[in-house]
Structures are given as structure tokens and as C-alpha cells.
């Protein structure tokens, strides 16, 4: 099974700053089948990025994804107040469709 | 509006059973694969099970194989998760989620999520 490790566990930043979140897989993720989700407290997850670098419908262009193989990155170019949340990566190239443990982006 | 509405959660004793339902609306249900994802209190997301649009192909995480069964009734736009031999570690909020690609399989991201139904396994 593929294991996803996200880092850092918590990212403390101010609005307007750049956020860089990492997701590393224990083995190569086939066809870059890697997604990123945002989850705010008490809310359902929201799809941000699929196929490693494609923004989902309605996602602002300050969110971008990159990477391939075993190393993937989610970048938020300028943090808005509504971006402070927990972010999860998920691989869907092979069963089971594992999630990373999450990165919390908090206000500094 | 595309919507998923879960139901069927509750408090159950260890070893007991529950059947979760997820009613879909606003899209052609049978054309999309679906899945269940759970989240234990204060913890991260865990993918549980997925099913193709026709219902003919199913997948499970190892920890629920042999205990949980995913199924769907396309005539009623409803997804199910039958859970047997429940354990304390199955306590979680269970989300129903739709895979993104029309006529795609389960090798896909989930673009629509329900609000979740809470399952608590405790004596």
C-alpha cells in the first residue's frame, strides 16, 4: 500500500504570505493520480487539485499543485483569511486510496 | 444542485451492525463511481470503500474487508454501506463522496461530498 506523508504538520503564517505544503509518497503515484483537499473545522472536505496540478471547478488561481512520482506540492501564493484550514493529499492511482495525515495552516 | 445526503448513523454496541445510506440528487447517479470516506473524531481522513457506476466493481480498505459491504441502487439514486462486526475503531463521521469523471471508474478524485453521518461504536 502507498503511504503518504505530509509536511509540515502545522504551518503558521500571516495573511498575504505564501504557503508551501509537501506530500511525499512511499512509492511512485501512477499517472500523477494525486489530489489535494481543503477541510475547514466542522465542514466536509473540498476538492482543490486533481491530477497533481489541475485546479477543480471554482478554485481560485492562488492555489496550485505540482510534482510527480513520489513528491508533490500544494502552493497557496497569497493566503487569504478563508484559506486557514487543514489540507490533505490523496493518491488514487492504486487501492487503497490513501490520504496523508494532513497539514494545518494556521494564522500566525 | 448536486447534493449527497447521508443517513443511518447512530450509537451501536461492539459487534453490532448498521446500514448507512447516501441519497444523491442533481446528477445522473448511475454514471458516476462513488465512495465512502470516514474521519474519526479529531483525526484525518480515511478512505473506506469505492464502487463503480454499475455496482459491478468494489474496493475496500483492508481494515473493513469481510465486515463492510458497499452497494448501490441506481433506480433509487442511493449508495449504501452495510457495516457488520463493528469495533470501537470504526467510530467516525462517515462521508459519502462522488468521483469526478463521467463514466469514469474509481481511479479518480472526489469532487462532491455529503455532510456525513456519525457512527459511534461503544458499550
mmCIF file of N, CA, C and O in Angstrom, chain A residues 1 33 35 37 39 43-45 47 50 88 90 92-97 99 101, chain B residues 37 39 43-47 59 95 99-100 106-111 113-115:
data_model
loop_
_atom_site.group_PDB
_atom_site.id
_atom_site.type_symbol
_atom_site.label_atom_id
_atom_site.label_comp_id
_atom_site.label_asym_id
_atom_site.label_seq_id
_atom_site.Cartn_x
_atom_site.Cartn_y
_atom_site.Cartn_z
ATOM 1 N N UNK A 1 0.837 -1.192 0.000
ATOM 2 C CA UNK A 1 0.000 0.000 0.000
ATOM 3 C C UNK A 1 0.878 1.250 0.000
ATOM 4 O O UNK A 1 1.925 1.300 0.632
ATOM 5 N N UNK A 33 -1.830 10.517 -10.182
ATOM 6 C CA UNK A 33 -3.183 10.492 -9.608
ATOM 7 C C UNK A 33 -3.104 10.955 -8.150
ATOM 8 O O UNK A 33 -3.224 10.173 -7.221
ATOM 9 N N UNK A 35 -4.458 14.103 -5.483
ATOM 10 C CA UNK A 35 -5.409 15.194 -5.256
ATOM 11 C C UNK A 35 -5.104 15.905 -3.945
ATOM 12 O O UNK A 35 -4.480 15.334 -3.039
ATOM 13 N N UNK A 37 -7.146 18.310 -0.950
ATOM 14 C CA UNK A 37 -8.430 18.735 -0.410
ATOM 15 C C UNK A 37 -8.203 19.736 0.711
ATOM 16 O O UNK A 37 -7.213 19.657 1.443
ATOM 17 N N UNK A 39 -10.106 21.220 4.196
ATOM 18 C CA UNK A 39 -11.195 20.980 5.142
ATOM 19 C C UNK A 39 -11.159 22.022 6.239
ATOM 20 O O UNK A 39 -10.156 22.150 6.956
ATOM 21 N N UNK A 43 -16.629 21.172 8.651
ATOM 22 C CA UNK A 43 -17.112 21.136 7.273
ATOM 23 C C UNK A 43 -16.602 19.902 6.552
ATOM 24 O O UNK A 43 -15.632 19.268 6.968
ATOM 25 N N UNK A 44 -17.239 19.587 5.440
ATOM 26 C CA UNK A 44 -16.796 18.476 4.599
ATOM 27 C C UNK A 44 -15.567 18.886 3.795
ATOM 28 O O UNK A 44 -15.358 20.075 3.546
ATOM 29 N N UNK A 45 -14.761 17.921 3.374
ATOM 30 C CA UNK A 45 -13.604 18.247 2.518
ATOM 31 C C UNK A 45 -14.071 18.860 1.193
ATOM 32 O O UNK A 45 -15.167 18.585 0.700
ATOM 33 N N UNK A 47 -12.556 19.542 -2.782
ATOM 34 C CA UNK A 47 -11.508 19.229 -3.744
ATOM 35 C C UNK A 47 -10.893 20.511 -4.292
ATOM 36 O O UNK A 47 -11.603 21.386 -4.790
ATOM 37 N N UNK A 50 -6.644 18.124 -8.682
ATOM 38 C CA UNK A 50 -6.634 16.723 -9.082
ATOM 39 C C UNK A 50 -5.582 16.542 -10.166
ATOM 40 O O UNK A 50 -5.148 17.524 -10.789
ATOM 41 N N UNK A 88 -5.320 18.085 2.954
ATOM 42 C CA UNK A 88 -4.973 16.679 2.816
ATOM 43 C C UNK A 88 -4.606 16.372 1.373
ATOM 44 O O UNK A 88 -5.271 16.852 0.442
ATOM 45 N N UNK A 90 -4.225 13.078 -1.332
ATOM 46 C CA UNK A 90 -4.756 11.727 -1.502
ATOM 47 C C UNK A 90 -4.243 11.171 -2.824
ATOM 48 O O UNK A 90 -4.272 11.868 -3.840
ATOM 49 N N UNK A 92 -4.863 8.330 -5.770
ATOM 50 C CA UNK A 92 -5.934 7.468 -6.254
ATOM 51 C C UNK A 92 -5.471 6.642 -7.444
ATOM 52 O O UNK A 92 -6.257 6.267 -8.318
ATOM 53 N N UNK A 93 -4.178 6.333 -7.448
ATOM 54 C CA UNK A 93 -3.629 5.510 -8.515
ATOM 55 C C UNK A 93 -3.670 4.029 -8.219
ATOM 56 O O UNK A 93 -3.574 3.197 -9.125
ATOM 57 N N UNK A 94 -3.762 3.674 -6.937
ATOM 58 C CA UNK A 94 -3.827 2.262 -6.577
ATOM 59 C C UNK A 94 -4.567 2.114 -5.259
ATOM 60 O O UNK A 94 -4.438 2.950 -4.366
ATOM 61 N N UNK A 95 -5.329 1.008 -5.169
ATOM 62 C CA UNK A 95 -6.097 0.762 -3.949
ATOM 63 C C UNK A 95 -5.165 0.304 -2.836
ATOM 64 O O UNK A 95 -4.255 -0.489 -3.086
ATOM 65 N N UNK A 96 -5.362 0.747 -1.592
ATOM 66 C CA UNK A 96 -6.390 1.675 -1.123
ATOM 67 C C UNK A 96 -6.032 3.139 -1.397
ATOM 68 O O UNK A 96 -4.861 3.511 -1.384
ATOM 69 N N UNK A 97 -7.034 3.959 -1.595
ATOM 70 C CA UNK A 97 -6.854 5.351 -1.984
ATOM 71 C C UNK A 97 -6.465 6.170 -0.742
ATOM 72 O O UNK A 97 -7.270 6.871 -0.160
ATOM 73 N N UNK A 99 -5.018 8.723 2.127
ATOM 74 C CA UNK A 99 -4.836 10.149 2.400
ATOM 75 C C UNK A 99 -3.570 10.344 3.228
ATOM 76 O O UNK A 99 -3.156 9.452 3.985
ATOM 77 N N UNK A 101 -1.756 12.568 6.375
ATOM 78 C CA UNK A 101 -2.285 12.843 7.711
ATOM 79 C C UNK A 101 -2.748 14.287 7.885
ATOM 80 O O UNK A 101 -3.356 14.629 8.904
ATOM 81 N N UNK B 37 -15.781 7.665 2.752
ATOM 82 C CA UNK B 37 -14.571 8.107 3.452
ATOM 83 C C UNK B 37 -14.977 8.408 4.889
ATOM 84 O O UNK B 37 -16.044 8.980 5.114
ATOM 85 N N UNK B 39 -13.884 9.748 9.050
ATOM 86 C CA UNK B 39 -12.989 10.607 9.826
ATOM 87 C C UNK B 39 -13.295 10.410 11.301
ATOM 88 O O UNK B 39 -14.368 10.813 11.769
ATOM 89 N N UNK B 43 -9.358 13.367 14.047
ATOM 90 C CA UNK B 43 -8.331 12.703 13.224
ATOM 91 C C UNK B 43 -8.470 13.069 11.751
ATOM 92 O O UNK B 43 -9.328 13.873 11.366
ATOM 93 N N UNK B 44 -7.634 12.459 10.925
ATOM 94 C CA UNK B 44 -7.631 12.731 9.496
ATOM 95 C C UNK B 44 -8.634 11.876 8.731
ATOM 96 O O UNK B 44 -9.416 11.120 9.299
ATOM 97 N N UNK B 45 -8.589 12.023 7.418
ATOM 98 C CA UNK B 45 -9.489 11.305 6.528
ATOM 99 C C UNK B 45 -8.963 9.905 6.236
ATOM 100 O O UNK B 45 -7.747 9.708 6.079
ATOM 101 N N UNK B 46 -9.873 8.950 6.145
ATOM 102 C CA UNK B 46 -9.514 7.577 5.781
ATOM 103 C C UNK B 46 -10.495 7.077 4.722
ATOM 104 O O UNK B 46 -11.700 7.002 4.973
ATOM 105 N N UNK B 47 -9.972 6.726 3.546
ATOM 106 C CA UNK B 47 -10.811 6.123 2.510
ATOM 107 C C UNK B 47 -11.239 4.732 2.979
ATOM 108 O O UNK B 47 -10.428 3.969 3.485
ATOM 109 N N UNK B 59 -14.207 -1.937 -3.993
ATOM 110 C CA UNK B 59 -12.898 -1.903 -3.365
ATOM 111 C C UNK B 59 -13.083 -1.566 -1.881
ATOM 112 O O UNK B 59 -14.010 -0.832 -1.523
ATOM 113 N N UNK B 95 -18.463 9.942 5.459
ATOM 114 C CA UNK B 95 -18.846 10.762 4.320
ATOM 115 C C UNK B 95 -19.084 9.889 3.089
ATOM 116 O O UNK B 95 -18.312 8.960 2.808
ATOM 117 N N UNK B 99 -17.158 10.395 -7.217
ATOM 118 C CA UNK B 99 -15.984 10.549 -8.043
ATOM 119 C C UNK B 99 -16.282 11.528 -9.179
ATOM 120 O O UNK B 99 -17.413 11.709 -9.580
ATOM 121 N N UNK B 100 -15.220 12.152 -9.690
ATOM 122 C CA UNK B 100 -15.366 13.327 -10.541
ATOM 123 C C UNK B 100 -15.764 13.052 -11.988
ATOM 124 O O UNK B 100 -16.567 13.780 -12.572
ATOM 125 N N UNK B 106 -13.147 4.178 -10.435
ATOM 126 C CA UNK B 106 -12.834 4.623 -9.085
ATOM 127 C C UNK B 106 -11.432 5.224 -8.972
ATOM 128 O O UNK B 106 -11.044 5.707 -7.925
ATOM 129 N N UNK B 107 -10.669 5.187 -10.070
ATOM 130 C CA UNK B 107 -9.334 5.788 -10.050
ATOM 131 C C UNK B 107 -9.488 7.279 -10.332
ATOM 132 O O UNK B 107 -9.204 7.772 -11.427
ATOM 133 N N UNK B 108 -9.952 8.008 -9.321
ATOM 134 C CA UNK B 108 -10.412 9.359 -9.555
ATOM 135 C C UNK B 108 -10.453 10.101 -8.229
ATOM 136 O O UNK B 108 -10.444 9.497 -7.150
ATOM 137 N N UNK B 109 -10.489 11.435 -8.321
ATOM 138 C CA UNK B 109 -10.666 12.259 -7.131
ATOM 139 C C UNK B 109 -12.165 12.433 -6.868
ATOM 140 O O UNK B 109 -12.994 12.218 -7.748
ATOM 141 N N UNK B 110 -12.494 12.860 -5.646
ATOM 142 C CA UNK B 110 -13.890 13.053 -5.248
ATOM 143 C C UNK B 110 -14.227 14.539 -5.231
ATOM 144 O O UNK B 110 -13.639 15.301 -4.456
ATOM 145 N N UNK B 111 -15.198 14.924 -6.066
ATOM 146 C CA UNK B 111 -15.471 16.354 -6.189
ATOM 147 C C UNK B 111 -16.689 16.828 -5.414
ATOM 148 O O UNK B 111 -16.860 18.031 -5.207
ATOM 149 N N UNK B 113 -19.016 16.022 -1.840
ATOM 150 C CA UNK B 113 -19.066 15.307 -0.576
ATOM 151 C C UNK B 113 -20.359 15.638 0.153
ATOM 152 O O UNK B 113 -20.864 16.752 0.094
ATOM 153 N N UNK B 114 -20.885 14.651 0.857
ATOM 154 C CA UNK B 114 -22.022 14.912 1.726
ATOM 155 C C UNK B 114 -21.565 15.540 3.031
ATOM 156 O O UNK B 114 -20.368 15.816 3.217
ATOM 157 N N UNK B 115 -22.496 15.738 3.932
ATOM 158 C CA UNK B 115 -22.202 16.333 5.233
ATOM 159 C C UNK B 115 -21.755 15.287 6.255
ATOM 160 O O UNK B 115 -21.217 15.632 7.309
#
